[in-house]
Short mmCIF file of C-alpha atoms in Angstrom, two decimals:
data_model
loop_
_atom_site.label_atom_id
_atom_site.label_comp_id
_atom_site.label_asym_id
_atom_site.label_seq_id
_atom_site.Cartn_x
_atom_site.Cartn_y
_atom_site.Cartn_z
CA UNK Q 1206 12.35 26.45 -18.48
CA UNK Q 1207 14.21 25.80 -15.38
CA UNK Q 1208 17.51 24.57 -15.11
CA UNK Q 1209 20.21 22.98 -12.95
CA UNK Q 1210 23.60 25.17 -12.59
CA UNK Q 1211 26.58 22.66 -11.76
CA UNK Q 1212 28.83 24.60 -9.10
CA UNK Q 1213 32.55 23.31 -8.97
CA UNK Q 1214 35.99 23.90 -7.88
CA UNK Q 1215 38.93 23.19 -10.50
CA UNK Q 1216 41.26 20.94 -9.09
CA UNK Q 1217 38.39 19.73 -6.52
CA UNK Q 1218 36.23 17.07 -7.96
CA UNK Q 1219 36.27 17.76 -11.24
CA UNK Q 1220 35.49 14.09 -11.90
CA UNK Q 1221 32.34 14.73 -10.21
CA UNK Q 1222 31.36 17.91 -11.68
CA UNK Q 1223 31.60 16.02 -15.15
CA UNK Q 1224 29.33 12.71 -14.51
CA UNK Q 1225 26.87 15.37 -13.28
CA UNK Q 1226 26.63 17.35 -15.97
CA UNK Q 1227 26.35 14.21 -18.12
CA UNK Q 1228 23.90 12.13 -16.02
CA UNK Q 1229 21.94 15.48 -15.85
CA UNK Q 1230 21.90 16.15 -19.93
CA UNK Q 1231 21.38 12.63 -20.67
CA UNK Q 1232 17.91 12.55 -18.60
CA UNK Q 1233 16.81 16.27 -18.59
CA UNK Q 1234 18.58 17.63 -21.77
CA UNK Q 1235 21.81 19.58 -22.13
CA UNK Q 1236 19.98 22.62 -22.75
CA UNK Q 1237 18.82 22.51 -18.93
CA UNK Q 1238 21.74 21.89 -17.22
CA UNK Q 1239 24.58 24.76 -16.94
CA UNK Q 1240 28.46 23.68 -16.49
CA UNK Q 1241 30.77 26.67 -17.28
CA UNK Q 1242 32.98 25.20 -19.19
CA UNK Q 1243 30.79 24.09 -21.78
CA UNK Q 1244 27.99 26.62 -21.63
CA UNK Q 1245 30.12 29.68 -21.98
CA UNK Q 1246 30.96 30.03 -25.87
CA UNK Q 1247 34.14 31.15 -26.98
CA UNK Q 1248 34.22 34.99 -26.66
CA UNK Q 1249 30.95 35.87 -24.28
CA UNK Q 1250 31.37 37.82 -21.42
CA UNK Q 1251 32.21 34.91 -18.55
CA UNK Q 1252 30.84 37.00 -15.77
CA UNK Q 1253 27.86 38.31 -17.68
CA UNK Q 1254 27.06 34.45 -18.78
CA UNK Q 1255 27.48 32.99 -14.97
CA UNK Q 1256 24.95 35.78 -13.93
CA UNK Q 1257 22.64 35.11 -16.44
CA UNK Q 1258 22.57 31.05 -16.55
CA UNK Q 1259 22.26 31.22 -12.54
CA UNK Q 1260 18.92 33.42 -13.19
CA UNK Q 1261 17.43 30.79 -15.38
CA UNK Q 1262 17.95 27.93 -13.11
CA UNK Q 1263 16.38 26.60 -10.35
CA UNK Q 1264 18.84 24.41 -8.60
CA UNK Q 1265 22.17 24.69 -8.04
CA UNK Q 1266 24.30 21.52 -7.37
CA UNK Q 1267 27.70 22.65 -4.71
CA UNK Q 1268 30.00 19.86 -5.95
CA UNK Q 1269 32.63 19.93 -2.33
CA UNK Q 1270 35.29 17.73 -2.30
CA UNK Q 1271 38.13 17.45 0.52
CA UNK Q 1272 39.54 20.84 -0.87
CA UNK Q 1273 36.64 22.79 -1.13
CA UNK Q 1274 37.09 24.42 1.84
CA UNK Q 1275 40.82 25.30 2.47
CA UNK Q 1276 41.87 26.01 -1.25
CA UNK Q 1277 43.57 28.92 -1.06
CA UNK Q 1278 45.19 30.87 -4.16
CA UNK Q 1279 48.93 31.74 -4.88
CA UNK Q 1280 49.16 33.96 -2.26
CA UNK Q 1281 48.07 32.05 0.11
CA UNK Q 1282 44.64 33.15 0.74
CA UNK Q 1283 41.43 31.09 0.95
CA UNK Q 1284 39.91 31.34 -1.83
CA UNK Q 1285 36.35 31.08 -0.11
CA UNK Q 1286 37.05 34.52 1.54
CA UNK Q 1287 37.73 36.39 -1.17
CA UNK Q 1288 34.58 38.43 -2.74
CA UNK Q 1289 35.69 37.63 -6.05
CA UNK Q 1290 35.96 33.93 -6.23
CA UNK Q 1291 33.72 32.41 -8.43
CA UNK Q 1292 32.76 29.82 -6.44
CA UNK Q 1293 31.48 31.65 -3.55
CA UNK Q 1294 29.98 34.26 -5.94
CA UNK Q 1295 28.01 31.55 -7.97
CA UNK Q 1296 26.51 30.63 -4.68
CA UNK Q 1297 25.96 33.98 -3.03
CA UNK Q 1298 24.44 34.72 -6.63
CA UNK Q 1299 21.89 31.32 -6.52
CA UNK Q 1300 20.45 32.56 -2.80
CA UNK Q 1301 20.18 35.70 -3.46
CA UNK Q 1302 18.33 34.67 -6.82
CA UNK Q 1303 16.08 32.09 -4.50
CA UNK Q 1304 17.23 29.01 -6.10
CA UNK Q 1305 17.20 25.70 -4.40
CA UNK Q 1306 21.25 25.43 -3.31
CA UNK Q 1307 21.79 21.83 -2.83
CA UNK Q 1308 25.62 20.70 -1.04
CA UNK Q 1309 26.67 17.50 -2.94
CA UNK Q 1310 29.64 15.59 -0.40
CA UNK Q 1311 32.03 14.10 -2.69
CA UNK Q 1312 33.72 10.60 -1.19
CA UNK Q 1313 32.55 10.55 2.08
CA UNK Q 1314 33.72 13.76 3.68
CA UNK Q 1315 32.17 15.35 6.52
CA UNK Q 1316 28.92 17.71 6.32
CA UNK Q 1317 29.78 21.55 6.34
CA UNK Q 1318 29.49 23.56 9.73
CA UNK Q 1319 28.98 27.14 9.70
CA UNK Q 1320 32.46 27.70 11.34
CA UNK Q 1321 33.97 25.95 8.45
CA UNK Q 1322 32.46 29.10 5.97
CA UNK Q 1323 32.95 33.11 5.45
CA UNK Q 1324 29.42 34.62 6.94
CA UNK Q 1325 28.39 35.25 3.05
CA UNK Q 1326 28.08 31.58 2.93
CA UNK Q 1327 27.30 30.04 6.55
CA UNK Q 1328 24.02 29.66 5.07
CA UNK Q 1329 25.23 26.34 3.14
CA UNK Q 1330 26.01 24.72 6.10
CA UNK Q 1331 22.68 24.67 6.99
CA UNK Q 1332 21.20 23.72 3.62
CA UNK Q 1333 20.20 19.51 2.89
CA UNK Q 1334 22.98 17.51 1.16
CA UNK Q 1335 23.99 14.34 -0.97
CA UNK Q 1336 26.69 12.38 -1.59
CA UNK Q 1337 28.61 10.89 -4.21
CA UNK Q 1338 31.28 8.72 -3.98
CA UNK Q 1339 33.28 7.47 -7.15
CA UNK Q 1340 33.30 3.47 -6.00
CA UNK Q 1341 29.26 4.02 -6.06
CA UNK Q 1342 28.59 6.72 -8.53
CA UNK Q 1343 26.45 3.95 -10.70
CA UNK Q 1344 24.20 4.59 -7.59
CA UNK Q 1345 24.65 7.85 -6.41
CA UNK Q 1346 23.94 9.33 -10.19
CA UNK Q 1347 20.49 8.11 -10.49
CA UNK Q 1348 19.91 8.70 -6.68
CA UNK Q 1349 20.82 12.80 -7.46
CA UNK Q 1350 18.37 12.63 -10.54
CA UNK Q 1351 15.40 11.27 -8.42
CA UNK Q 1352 15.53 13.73 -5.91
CA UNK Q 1353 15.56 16.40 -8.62
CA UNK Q 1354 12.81 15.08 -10.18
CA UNK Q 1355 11.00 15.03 -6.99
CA UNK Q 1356 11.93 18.33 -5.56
CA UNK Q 1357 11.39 20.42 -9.57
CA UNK Q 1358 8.74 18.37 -11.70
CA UNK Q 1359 9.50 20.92 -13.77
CA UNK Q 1360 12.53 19.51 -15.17
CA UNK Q 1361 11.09 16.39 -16.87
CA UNK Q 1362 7.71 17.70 -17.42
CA UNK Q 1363 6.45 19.59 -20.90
CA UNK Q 1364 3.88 22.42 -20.41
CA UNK Q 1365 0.84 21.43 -18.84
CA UNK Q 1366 -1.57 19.73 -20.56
CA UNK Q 1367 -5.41 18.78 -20.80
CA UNK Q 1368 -6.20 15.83 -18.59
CA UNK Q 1369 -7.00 12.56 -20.43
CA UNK Q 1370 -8.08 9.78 -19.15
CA UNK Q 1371 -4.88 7.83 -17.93
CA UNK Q 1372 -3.49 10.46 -15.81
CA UNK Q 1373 -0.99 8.07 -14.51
CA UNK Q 1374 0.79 7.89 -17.60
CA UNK Q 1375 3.41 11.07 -17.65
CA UNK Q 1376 3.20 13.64 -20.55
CA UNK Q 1377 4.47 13.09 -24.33
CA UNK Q 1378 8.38 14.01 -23.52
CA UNK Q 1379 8.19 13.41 -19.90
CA UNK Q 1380 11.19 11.78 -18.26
CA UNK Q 1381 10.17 10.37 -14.65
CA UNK Q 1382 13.00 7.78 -12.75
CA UNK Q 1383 12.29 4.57 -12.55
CA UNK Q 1384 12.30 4.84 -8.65
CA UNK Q 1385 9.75 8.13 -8.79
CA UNK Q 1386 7.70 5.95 -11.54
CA UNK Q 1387 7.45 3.31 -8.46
CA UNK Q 1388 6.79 5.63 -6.06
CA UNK Q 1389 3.87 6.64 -7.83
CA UNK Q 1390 2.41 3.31 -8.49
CA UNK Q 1391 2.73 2.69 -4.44
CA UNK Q 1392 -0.59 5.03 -4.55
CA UNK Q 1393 -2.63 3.23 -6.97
CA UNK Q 1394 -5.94 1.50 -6.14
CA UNK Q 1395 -5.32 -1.70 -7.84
CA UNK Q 1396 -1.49 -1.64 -7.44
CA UNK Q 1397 -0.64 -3.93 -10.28
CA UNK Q 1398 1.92 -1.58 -12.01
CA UNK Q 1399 3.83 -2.59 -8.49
CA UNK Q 1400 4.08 -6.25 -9.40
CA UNK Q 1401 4.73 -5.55 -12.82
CA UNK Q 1402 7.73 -3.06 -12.04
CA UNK Q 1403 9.01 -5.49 -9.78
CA UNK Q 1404 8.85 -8.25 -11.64
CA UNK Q 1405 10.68 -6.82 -14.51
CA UNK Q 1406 13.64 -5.80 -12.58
CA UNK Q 1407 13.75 -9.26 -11.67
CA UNK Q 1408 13.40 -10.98 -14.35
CA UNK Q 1409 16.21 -8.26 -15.56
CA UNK Q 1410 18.49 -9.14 -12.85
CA UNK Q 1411 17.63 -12.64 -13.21
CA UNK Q 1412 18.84 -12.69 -16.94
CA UNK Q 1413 22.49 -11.44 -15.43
CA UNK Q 1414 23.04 -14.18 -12.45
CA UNK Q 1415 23.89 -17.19 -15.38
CA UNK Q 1416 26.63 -19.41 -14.70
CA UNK Q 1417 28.90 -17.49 -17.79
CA UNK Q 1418 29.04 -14.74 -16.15
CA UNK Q 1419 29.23 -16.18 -12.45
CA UNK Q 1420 31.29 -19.23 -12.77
CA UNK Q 1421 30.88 -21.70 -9.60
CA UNK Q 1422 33.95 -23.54 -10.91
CA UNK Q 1423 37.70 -23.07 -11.04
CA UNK Q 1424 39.88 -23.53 -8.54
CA UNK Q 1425 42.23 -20.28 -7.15
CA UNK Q 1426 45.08 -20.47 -4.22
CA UNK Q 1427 44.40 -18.76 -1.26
CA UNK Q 1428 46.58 -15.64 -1.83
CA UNK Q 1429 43.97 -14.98 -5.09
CA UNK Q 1430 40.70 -16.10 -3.63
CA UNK Q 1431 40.05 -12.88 -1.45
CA UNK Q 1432 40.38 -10.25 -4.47
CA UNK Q 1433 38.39 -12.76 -6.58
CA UNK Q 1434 35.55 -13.38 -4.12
CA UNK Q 1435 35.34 -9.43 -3.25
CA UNK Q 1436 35.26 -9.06 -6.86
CA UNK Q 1437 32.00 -11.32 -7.62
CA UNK Q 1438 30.73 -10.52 -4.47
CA UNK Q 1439 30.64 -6.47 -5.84
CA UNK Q 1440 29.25 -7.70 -9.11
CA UNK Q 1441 26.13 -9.15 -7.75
CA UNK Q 1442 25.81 -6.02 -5.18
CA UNK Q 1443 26.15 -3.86 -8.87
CA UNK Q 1444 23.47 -5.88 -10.37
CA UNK Q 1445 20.82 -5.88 -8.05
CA UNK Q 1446 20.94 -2.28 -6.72
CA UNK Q 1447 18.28 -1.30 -9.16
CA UNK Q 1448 15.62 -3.81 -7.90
CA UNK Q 1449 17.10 -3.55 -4.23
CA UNK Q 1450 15.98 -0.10 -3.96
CA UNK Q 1451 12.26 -0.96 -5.61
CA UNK Q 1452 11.87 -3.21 -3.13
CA UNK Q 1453 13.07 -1.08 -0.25
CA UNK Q 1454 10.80 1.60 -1.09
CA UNK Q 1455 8.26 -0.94 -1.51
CA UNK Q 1456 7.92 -3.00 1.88
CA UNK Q 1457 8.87 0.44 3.76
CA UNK Q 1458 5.45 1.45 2.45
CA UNK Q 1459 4.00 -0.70 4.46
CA UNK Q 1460 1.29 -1.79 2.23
CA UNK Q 1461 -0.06 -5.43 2.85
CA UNK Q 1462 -1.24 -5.88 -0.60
CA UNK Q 1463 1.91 -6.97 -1.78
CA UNK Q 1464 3.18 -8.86 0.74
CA UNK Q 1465 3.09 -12.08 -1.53
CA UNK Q 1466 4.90 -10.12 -4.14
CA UNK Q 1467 7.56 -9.87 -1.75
CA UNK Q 1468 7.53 -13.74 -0.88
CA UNK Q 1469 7.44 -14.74 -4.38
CA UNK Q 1470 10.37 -12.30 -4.98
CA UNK Q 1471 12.37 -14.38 -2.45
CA UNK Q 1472 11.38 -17.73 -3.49
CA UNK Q 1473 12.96 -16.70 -7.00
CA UNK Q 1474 16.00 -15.76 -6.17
CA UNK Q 1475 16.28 -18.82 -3.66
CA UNK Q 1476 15.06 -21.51 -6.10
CA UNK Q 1477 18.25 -23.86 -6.01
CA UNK Q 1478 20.78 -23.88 -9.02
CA UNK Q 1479 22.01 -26.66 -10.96
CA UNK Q 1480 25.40 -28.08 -9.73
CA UNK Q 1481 28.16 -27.65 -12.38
CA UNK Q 1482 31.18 -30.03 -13.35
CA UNK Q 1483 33.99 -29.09 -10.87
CA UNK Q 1484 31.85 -26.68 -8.80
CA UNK Q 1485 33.57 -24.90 -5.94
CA UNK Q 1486 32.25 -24.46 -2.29
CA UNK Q 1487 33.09 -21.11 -2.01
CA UNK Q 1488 31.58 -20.37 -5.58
CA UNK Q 1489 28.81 -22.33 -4.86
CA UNK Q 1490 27.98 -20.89 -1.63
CA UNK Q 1491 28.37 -17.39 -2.81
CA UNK Q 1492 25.49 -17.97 -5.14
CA UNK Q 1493 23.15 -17.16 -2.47
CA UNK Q 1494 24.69 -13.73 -2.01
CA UNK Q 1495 21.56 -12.10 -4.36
CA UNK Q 1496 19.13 -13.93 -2.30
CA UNK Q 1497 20.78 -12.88 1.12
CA UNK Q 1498 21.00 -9.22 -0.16
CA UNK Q 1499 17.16 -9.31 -0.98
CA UNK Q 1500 16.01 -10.91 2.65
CA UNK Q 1501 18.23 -8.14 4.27
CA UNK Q 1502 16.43 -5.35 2.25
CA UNK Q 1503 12.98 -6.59 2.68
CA UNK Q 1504 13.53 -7.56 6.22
CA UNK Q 1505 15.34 -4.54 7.34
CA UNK Q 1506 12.18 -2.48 5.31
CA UNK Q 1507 9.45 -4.35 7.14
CA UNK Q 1508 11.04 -4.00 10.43
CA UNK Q 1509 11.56 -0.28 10.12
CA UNK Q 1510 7.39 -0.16 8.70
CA UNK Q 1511 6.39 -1.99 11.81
CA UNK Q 1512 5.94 -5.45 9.71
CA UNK Q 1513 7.77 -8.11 12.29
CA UNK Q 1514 4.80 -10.00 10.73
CA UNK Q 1515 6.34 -10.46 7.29
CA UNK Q 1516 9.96 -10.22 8.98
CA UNK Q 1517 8.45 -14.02 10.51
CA UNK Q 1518 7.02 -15.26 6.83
CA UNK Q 1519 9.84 -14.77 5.19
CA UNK Q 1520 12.49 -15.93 7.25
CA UNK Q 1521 10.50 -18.82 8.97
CA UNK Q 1522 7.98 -19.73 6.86
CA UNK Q 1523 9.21 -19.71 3.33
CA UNK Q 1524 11.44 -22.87 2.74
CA UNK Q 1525 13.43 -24.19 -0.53
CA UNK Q 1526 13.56 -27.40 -1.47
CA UNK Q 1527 17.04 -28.95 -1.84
CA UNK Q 1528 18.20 -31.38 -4.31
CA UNK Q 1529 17.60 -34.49 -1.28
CA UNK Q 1530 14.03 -33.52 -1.61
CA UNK Q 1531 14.63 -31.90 2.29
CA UNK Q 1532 13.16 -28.22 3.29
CA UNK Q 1533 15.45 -25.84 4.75
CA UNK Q 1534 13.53 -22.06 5.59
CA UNK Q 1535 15.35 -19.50 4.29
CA UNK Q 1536 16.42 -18.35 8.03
CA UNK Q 1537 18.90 -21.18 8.17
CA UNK Q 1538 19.04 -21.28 4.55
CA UNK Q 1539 20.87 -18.29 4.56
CA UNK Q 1540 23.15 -17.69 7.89
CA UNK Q 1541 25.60 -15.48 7.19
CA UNK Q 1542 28.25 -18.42 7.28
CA UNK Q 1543 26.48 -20.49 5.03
CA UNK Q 1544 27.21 -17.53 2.39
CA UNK Q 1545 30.45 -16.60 3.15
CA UNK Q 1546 32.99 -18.11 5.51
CA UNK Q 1547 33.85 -15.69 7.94
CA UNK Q 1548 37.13 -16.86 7.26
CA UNK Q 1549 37.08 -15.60 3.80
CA UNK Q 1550 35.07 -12.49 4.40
CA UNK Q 1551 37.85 -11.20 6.95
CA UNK Q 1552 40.20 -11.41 4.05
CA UNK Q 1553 38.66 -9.96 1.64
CA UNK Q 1554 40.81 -6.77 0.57
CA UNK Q 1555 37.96 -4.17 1.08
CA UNK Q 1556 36.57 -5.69 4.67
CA UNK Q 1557 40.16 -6.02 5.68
CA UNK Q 1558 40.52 -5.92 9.25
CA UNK Q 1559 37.24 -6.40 9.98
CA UNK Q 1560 36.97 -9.76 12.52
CA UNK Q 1561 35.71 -12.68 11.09
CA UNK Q 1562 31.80 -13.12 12.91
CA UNK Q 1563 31.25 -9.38 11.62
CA UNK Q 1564 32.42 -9.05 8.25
CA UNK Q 1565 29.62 -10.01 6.12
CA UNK Q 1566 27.32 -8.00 8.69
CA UNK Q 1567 29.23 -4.93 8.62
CA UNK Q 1568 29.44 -5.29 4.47
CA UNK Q 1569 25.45 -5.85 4.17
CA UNK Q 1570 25.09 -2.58 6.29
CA UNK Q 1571 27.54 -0.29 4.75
CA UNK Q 1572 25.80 -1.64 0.89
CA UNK Q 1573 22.17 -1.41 2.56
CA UNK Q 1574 22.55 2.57 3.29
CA UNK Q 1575 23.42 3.53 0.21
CA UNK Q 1576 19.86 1.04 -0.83
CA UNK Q 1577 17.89 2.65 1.81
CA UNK Q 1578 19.17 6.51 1.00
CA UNK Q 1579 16.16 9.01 0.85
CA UNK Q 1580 14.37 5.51 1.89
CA UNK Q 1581 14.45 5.86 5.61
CA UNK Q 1582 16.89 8.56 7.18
CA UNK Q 1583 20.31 7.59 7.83
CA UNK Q 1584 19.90 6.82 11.94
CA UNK Q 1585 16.83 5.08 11.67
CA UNK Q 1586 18.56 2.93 8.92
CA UNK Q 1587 20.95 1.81 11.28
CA UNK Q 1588 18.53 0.81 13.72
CA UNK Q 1589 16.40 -0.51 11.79
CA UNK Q 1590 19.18 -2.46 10.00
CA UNK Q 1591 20.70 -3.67 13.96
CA UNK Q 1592 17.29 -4.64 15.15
CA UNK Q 1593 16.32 -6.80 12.19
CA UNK Q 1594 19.39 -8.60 12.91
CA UNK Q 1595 18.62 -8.99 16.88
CA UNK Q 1596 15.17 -10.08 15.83
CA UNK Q 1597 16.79 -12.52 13.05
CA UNK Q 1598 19.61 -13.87 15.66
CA UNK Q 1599 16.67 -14.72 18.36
CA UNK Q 1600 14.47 -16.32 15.61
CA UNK Q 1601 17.41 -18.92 14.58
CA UNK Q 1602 18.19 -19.33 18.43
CA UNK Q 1603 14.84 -20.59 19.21
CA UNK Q 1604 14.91 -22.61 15.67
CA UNK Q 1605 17.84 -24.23 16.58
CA UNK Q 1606 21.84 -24.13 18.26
CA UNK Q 1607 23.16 -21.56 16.53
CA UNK Q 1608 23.16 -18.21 15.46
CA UNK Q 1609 24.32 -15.53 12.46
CA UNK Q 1610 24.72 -13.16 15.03
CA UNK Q 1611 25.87 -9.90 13.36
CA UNK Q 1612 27.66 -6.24 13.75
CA UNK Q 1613 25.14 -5.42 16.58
CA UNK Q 1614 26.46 -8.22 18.40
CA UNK Q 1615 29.64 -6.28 19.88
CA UNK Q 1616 27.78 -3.87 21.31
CA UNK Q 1617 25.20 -6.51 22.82
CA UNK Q 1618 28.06 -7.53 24.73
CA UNK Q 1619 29.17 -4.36 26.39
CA UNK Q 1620 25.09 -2.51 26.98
CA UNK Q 1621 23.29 -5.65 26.59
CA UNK Q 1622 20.04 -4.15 27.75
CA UNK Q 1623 19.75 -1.26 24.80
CA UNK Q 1624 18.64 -3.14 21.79
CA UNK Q 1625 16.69 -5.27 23.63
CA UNK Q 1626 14.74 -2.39 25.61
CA UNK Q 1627 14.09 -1.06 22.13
CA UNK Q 1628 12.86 -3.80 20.57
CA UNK Q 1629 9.98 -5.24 23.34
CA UNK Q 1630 7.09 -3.84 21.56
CA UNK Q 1631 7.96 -6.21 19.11
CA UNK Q 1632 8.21 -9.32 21.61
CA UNK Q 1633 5.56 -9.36 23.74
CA UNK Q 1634 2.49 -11.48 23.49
CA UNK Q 1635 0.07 -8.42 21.81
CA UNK Q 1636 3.43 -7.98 18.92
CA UNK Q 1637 2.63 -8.40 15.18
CA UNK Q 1638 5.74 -10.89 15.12
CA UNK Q 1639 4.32 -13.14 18.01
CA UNK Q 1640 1.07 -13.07 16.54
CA UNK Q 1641 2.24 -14.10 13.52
CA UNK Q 1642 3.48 -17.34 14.98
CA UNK Q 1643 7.10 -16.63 16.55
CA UNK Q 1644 8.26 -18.15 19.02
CA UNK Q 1645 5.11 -20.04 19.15
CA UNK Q 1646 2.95 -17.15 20.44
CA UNK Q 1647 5.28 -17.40 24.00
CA UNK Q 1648 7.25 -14.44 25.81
CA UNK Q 1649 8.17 -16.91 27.66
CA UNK Q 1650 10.18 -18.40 24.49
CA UNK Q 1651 11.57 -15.06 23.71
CA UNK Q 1652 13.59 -15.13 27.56
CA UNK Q 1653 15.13 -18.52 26.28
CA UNK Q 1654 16.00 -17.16 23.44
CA UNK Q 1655 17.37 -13.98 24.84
CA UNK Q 1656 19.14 -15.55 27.38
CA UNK Q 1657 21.07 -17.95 24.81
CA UNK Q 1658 21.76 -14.98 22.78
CA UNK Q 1659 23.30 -12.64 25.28
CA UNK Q 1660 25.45 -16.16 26.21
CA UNK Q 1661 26.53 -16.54 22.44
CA UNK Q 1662 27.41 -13.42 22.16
CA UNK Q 1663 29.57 -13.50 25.40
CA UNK Q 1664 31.15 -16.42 24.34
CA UNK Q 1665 32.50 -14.93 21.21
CA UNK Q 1666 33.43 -11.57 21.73
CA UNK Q 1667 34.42 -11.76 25.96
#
């Protein structure tokens, strides 16, 4: 059976090392996964043991933390050049042996570079990496075990089997990640396992978002309000990262046949909540966090699959109902201020430093990357991520006065031409999004609106 050896440096990440090796027992069995410590019984030959769990694995995890590389031993020699060191040898061992070697970046540090390694071990540099970072490991964890799954079946699956007739349903013993599960149903015909996944993370993350555990009254001073606001802002970013990242996957597919799955989605999560005794404004107003999260993810999505069309549905023409019987779409619904006042989001402990107008735009990006990992790369994230916001900040500018505007907005000011260069496809008269109705069908609409954007942005940030 093939395994998974967890590589590790004492004193570098041992944290990590250990919520590996657990995630990776708890889904694929300890017996698969090999951590020295605990796979080496008390009076086996250590060297003898290494060697022979490295043959019977297929990956091998590189847990590298900001010591990995310069570590050096009592005498003052780094440890990665010496022949002997374990940690080198255990990875010599796994390419020598043809295993998959796999770098996992602990807290954010920078990718290896081959200058940074001995020659025995340049080749790592060069190998594909993850991250994990211990304020988003409830993420990272499950992100390490789908790519497993994906890259070595093997690992979940029992011994082949005769084919019956629901092949979609895995094997007796078969573990499969939710996210590789969805995946999967992406591909079916009817695509009804789709709605029915998504629906039950929903209604799952639905159950959480109650008023006991997201209190909307209660009044704090203002030197407590930015630890307590970060704090329930986290909570909701914690409880929907399961369905976040079904639903990125989802829309980035492209696949028009659940475009009103998406809609619906929306309209749930925007559906207005009862007003409690003693609400507060900031409380209140940060109930619409969830909802803003979910626009962002299946906005930035569609614009990144090419669909400005459903970018214009959902933000234009899906509205909620307010308690005065009045229709507000869920592009003004949900401007970033109406969330979060930039006042408060400067303050916040984490965003510290961060000026008002950007904030919440520079939060929703940083959360969104970790959503979109393995979902679309890394730089065509961020694109995708500034030109949904662009397309967003024109769509309320020719809806009305003002604007969100948003982290791209900075640079707007000082190369005003890039973002829009890149994004004219999408605005001409021939576009998916002016078909669809923006800016009434009109390039000529779009100029206004660009115009009054590049002059909002100048008269904030010049």
């Amino acid at each position: 059976m093939p395994g998974v050896f967890v590589n590790y440096r004492t004193g570098d990440g041992e944290w990590a090392a250990a919520l590996v090796k657990r995630e990776l027992s708890a889904r694929f069995g300890a017996d698969q996964v090999f951590y020295a410590s605990q796979s080496i019984r008390l009076g086996e030959d250590f060297s003898r043991e290494i060697l022979s769990g490295l043959r019977r694995c297929e990956v091998l995890l590189a847990l590298i933390g900001p010591r990995w590389v310069g570590a050096v031993d009592r005498e003052g020699v780094r440890r990665l050049d010496k022949a002997d060191d374990w940690v080198r040898r255990e990875i010599t061992e796994a390419f020598q042996y043809g295993l998959r070697v796999i770098p996992v970046l602990m807290d954010g540090i920078d990718p290896l570079t081959e200058a940074d390694l001995p020659d025995a071990l340049k080749r790592l540099a060069r190998c594909q990496y993850l991250r994990i970072h211990h304020r988003s490991d409830d993420l990272d964890l499950p992100r390490l075990v789908d790519e497993l799954v994906e890259l070595v079946p093997e690992l979940v699956t029992a011994k082949a089997a005769p084919a019956v007739a629901r092949e979609h349903q895995p094997a007796e013993g078969e573990l499969r990640s939710t996210v590789t599960e969805f995946r999967r149903a992406l591909t079916e015909p009817v695509g009804q396992s789709v709605s029915e996944r998504v629906q039950a993370a929903a209604a799952a993350v639905l159950d959480l978002l109650t008023e006991a555990r997201y209190p909307t009254s209660g009044h704090l001073d203002d030197r407590e309000l930015p630890a307590e606001l970060e704090k329930r802002l986290t909570g909701y970013e914690h409880d929907l990262a399961p369905l976040l990242r079904l639903v990125a996957i989802g829309v980035r597919s492209g696949d028009r046949r659940h475009d009103d799955l998406w809609i619906m989605l929306a309209e749930r999560f925007l559906r207005p909540s009862p007003q409690h005794r003693g609400a507060q404004d900031v409380w209140v107003n940060a109930v619409a966090y969830p909802a803003l999260l979910l626009v962002y993810v299946i906005g930035v999505a569609a614009v990144e699959a090419g669909r400005e069309d459903l970018v214009h549905r959902l933000l234009c023409q899906t509205s909620v109902i307010g308690a005065d019987g009045r229709s507000t779409p869920v592009l003004r619904l949900l401007a970033l201020r109406n969330v979060v006042d930039p006042r408060h989001a400067a303050a916040l402990p984490a965003w510290g430093g961060t000026p008002p107008h950007q904030a919440l735009s520079v939060q929703l990006r940083q959360v969104l990357s970790r959503v979109f990992f393995n979902v679309v790369d890394g730089s065509a994230f961020e694109w995708a991520f500034a030109d949904y916001e662009f397309l967003r900040s024109l769509l309320e500018l020719h809806d009305g006065a003002f604007s969100s505007l948003g982290e791209f907005a900075v640079r707007l000011d000082r190369v005003d031409d890039v973002i829009y260069e890149r994004n004219i496809a999408r605005l001409n008269a021939d576009s998916a999004l002016l078909r669809a109705g923006a800016f009434g069908g009109d390039p000529e609409r779009v100029a206004v609106a660009w115009r009054e954007l590049r002059q909002a942005t100048r008269a904030r940030y010049s």
